[in-house]
Amino acid sequence: MPTISHFYGIIIVMYLRDKEHNPPHIHAITQDYDAPFSIKTGELMEGSFPNKAQSLVKEFISKYRDELMEMWESGKYSKLPPLN
């Protein structure tokens, strides 16, 4: 589970396994939550996540959507800058 970025107490990871399921998504992790977010829409896919943190994750996905999709499709990850 490569860590792609970390900001405001949120860790962004992507599971890069051959058997990882679609649709393309990342996981946002905090001390109390671990939730998948769609790369395509930025929406929370299941579970719960604090509203403020959801907004930050959506902003991150919007900013780096192309890079995240490239990682998903290629299976190769890289670190992305945190939100400022």
PDB file of C-alpha atoms in Angstrom:
ATOM      1  CA  MET A   1       0.000   0.000   0.000  1.00  0.00           C
ATOM      2  CA  PRO A   2       2.138   2.867  -1.244  1.00  0.00           C
ATOM      3  CA  THR A   3       1.630   6.211   0.457  1.00  0.00           C
ATOM      4  CA  ILE A   4       1.006   8.778  -2.252  1.00  0.00           C
ATOM      5  CA  SER A   5       0.631  11.878  -0.083  1.00  0.00           C
ATOM      6  CA  HIS A   6       0.038  13.083   3.455  1.00  0.00           C
ATOM      7  CA  PHE A   7      -1.626  16.348   4.494  1.00  0.00           C
ATOM      8  CA  TYR A   8      -3.606  17.707   7.439  1.00  0.00           C
ATOM      9  CA  GLY A   9      -3.493  14.335   9.192  1.00  0.00           C
ATOM     10  CA  ILE A  10      -4.839  12.498   6.127  1.00  0.00           C
ATOM     11  CA  ILE A  11      -2.779   9.760   4.487  1.00  0.00           C
ATOM     12  CA  ILE A  12      -3.549   9.002   0.834  1.00  0.00           C
ATOM     13  CA  VAL A  13      -2.728   5.474  -0.325  1.00  0.00           C
ATOM     14  CA  MET A  14      -3.404   3.313  -3.351  1.00  0.00           C
ATOM     15  CA  TYR A  15      -3.363  -0.451  -3.266  1.00  0.00           C
ATOM     16  CA  LEU A  16      -1.433  -1.462  -6.370  1.00  0.00           C
ATOM     17  CA  ARG A  17      -2.205  -5.147  -6.643  1.00  0.00           C
ATOM     18  CA  ASP A  18      -3.145  -7.089  -9.725  1.00  0.00           C
ATOM     19  CA  LYS A  19      -6.346  -8.134  -8.009  1.00  0.00           C
ATOM     20  CA  GLU A  20      -7.399  -4.649  -6.838  1.00  0.00           C
ATOM     21  CA  HIS A  21     -10.986  -4.059  -7.761  1.00  0.00           C
ATOM     22  CA  ASN A  22     -12.512  -1.369  -9.946  1.00  0.00           C
ATOM     23  CA  PRO A  23     -13.582   1.388 -10.116  1.00  0.00           C
ATOM     24  CA  PRO A  24     -10.284   3.252  -9.783  1.00  0.00           C
ATOM     25  CA  HIS A  25      -9.953   4.682  -6.280  1.00  0.00           C
ATOM     26  CA  ILE A  26      -7.643   5.788  -3.508  1.00  0.00           C
ATOM     27  CA  HIS A  27      -7.963   5.255   0.217  1.00  0.00           C
ATOM     28  CA  ALA A  28      -7.901   8.195   2.609  1.00  0.00           C
ATOM     29  CA  ILE A  29      -6.830   7.259   6.119  1.00  0.00           C
ATOM     30  CA  THR A  30      -6.970   9.193   9.373  1.00  0.00           C
ATOM     31  CA  GLN A  31      -6.518   8.039  12.937  1.00  0.00           C
ATOM     32  CA  ASP A  32     -10.149   6.852  13.089  1.00  0.00           C
ATOM     33  CA  TYR A  33     -11.201   6.338   9.447  1.00  0.00           C
ATOM     34  CA  ASP A  34     -10.190   4.449   6.314  1.00  0.00           C
ATOM     35  CA  ALA A  35     -12.400   5.132   3.304  1.00  0.00           C
ATOM     36  CA  PRO A  36     -12.213   4.659  -0.477  1.00  0.00           C
ATOM     37  CA  PHE A  37     -12.752   7.643  -2.784  1.00  0.00           C
ATOM     38  CA  SER A  38     -13.406   7.420  -6.517  1.00  0.00           C
ATOM     39  CA  ILE A  39     -10.652   8.916  -8.642  1.00  0.00           C
ATOM     40  CA  LYS A  40     -13.139   9.678 -11.405  1.00  0.00           C
ATOM     41  CA  THR A  41     -15.661  11.596  -9.272  1.00  0.00           C
ATOM     42  CA  GLY A  42     -13.831  12.334  -6.020  1.00  0.00           C
ATOM     43  CA  GLU A  43     -16.830  10.964  -4.103  1.00  0.00           C
ATOM     44  CA  LEU A  44     -16.716   8.797  -0.998  1.00  0.00           C
ATOM     45  CA  MET A  45     -17.493   5.277  -2.215  1.00  0.00           C
ATOM     46  CA  GLU A  46     -18.524   3.625   1.055  1.00  0.00           C
ATOM     47  CA  GLY A  47     -18.322   4.066   4.785  1.00  0.00           C
ATOM     48  CA  SER A  48     -17.956   7.401   6.498  1.00  0.00           C
ATOM     49  CA  PHE A  49     -15.344  10.137   6.674  1.00  0.00           C
ATOM     50  CA  PRO A  50     -15.455  13.540   8.413  1.00  0.00           C
ATOM     51  CA  ASN A  51     -16.959  16.276   6.215  1.00  0.00           C
ATOM     52  CA  LYS A  52     -13.967  18.648   6.364  1.00  0.00           C
ATOM     53  CA  ALA A  53     -11.580  15.795   5.569  1.00  0.00           C
ATOM     54  CA  GLN A  54     -13.846  14.673   2.688  1.00  0.00           C
ATOM     55  CA  SER A  55     -13.591  18.150   1.192  1.00  0.00           C
ATOM     56  CA  LEU A  56      -9.804  18.040   1.398  1.00  0.00           C
ATOM     57  CA  VAL A  57      -9.630  14.594  -0.222  1.00  0.00           C
ATOM     58  CA  LYS A  58     -11.955  15.740  -3.028  1.00  0.00           C
ATOM     59  CA  GLU A  59      -9.734  18.772  -3.592  1.00  0.00           C
ATOM     60  CA  PHE A  60      -6.651  16.541  -3.699  1.00  0.00           C
ATOM     61  CA  ILE A  61      -8.266  14.178  -6.212  1.00  0.00           C
ATOM     62  CA  SER A  62      -9.413  17.070  -8.375  1.00  0.00           C
ATOM     63  CA  LYS A  63      -5.912  18.545  -8.394  1.00  0.00           C
ATOM     64  CA  TYR A  64      -4.130  15.275  -9.171  1.00  0.00           C
ATOM     65  CA  ARG A  65      -6.777  13.234 -11.048  1.00  0.00           C
ATOM     66  CA  ASP A  66      -4.606  12.643 -14.137  1.00  0.00           C
ATOM     67  CA  GLU A  67      -1.617  11.522 -12.077  1.00  0.00           C
ATOM     68  CA  LEU A  68      -3.787   9.233  -9.925  1.00  0.00           C
ATOM     69  CA  MET A  69      -5.353   7.603 -12.990  1.00  0.00           C
ATOM     70  CA  GLU A  70      -1.919   7.057 -14.504  1.00  0.00           C
ATOM     71  CA  MET A  71      -0.800   5.323 -11.290  1.00  0.00           C
ATOM     72  CA  TRP A  72      -3.936   3.158 -11.266  1.00  0.00           C
ATOM     73  CA  GLU A  73      -3.515   2.134 -14.891  1.00  0.00           C
ATOM     74  CA  SER A  74       0.249   1.606 -14.850  1.00  0.00           C
ATOM     75  CA  GLY A  75       0.559   0.028 -11.405  1.00  0.00           C
ATOM     76  CA  LYS A  76       3.460   2.376 -10.670  1.00  0.00           C
ATOM     77  CA  TYR A  77       3.125   4.979  -7.988  1.00  0.00           C
ATOM     78  CA  SER A  78       4.892   8.220  -7.190  1.00  0.00           C
ATOM     79  CA  LYS A  79       4.645  10.688  -4.347  1.00  0.00           C
ATOM     80  CA  LEU A  80       2.435  13.710  -4.934  1.00  0.00           C
ATOM     81  CA  PRO A  81       2.789  17.060  -3.146  1.00  0.00           C
ATOM     82  CA  PRO A  82       0.426  17.650  -0.242  1.00  0.00           C
ATOM     83  CA  LEU A  83      -2.316  20.256  -0.299  1.00  0.00           C
ATOM     84  CA  ASN A  84      -1.171  23.603   1.060  1.00  0.00           C
TER      85      ASN A  84
END
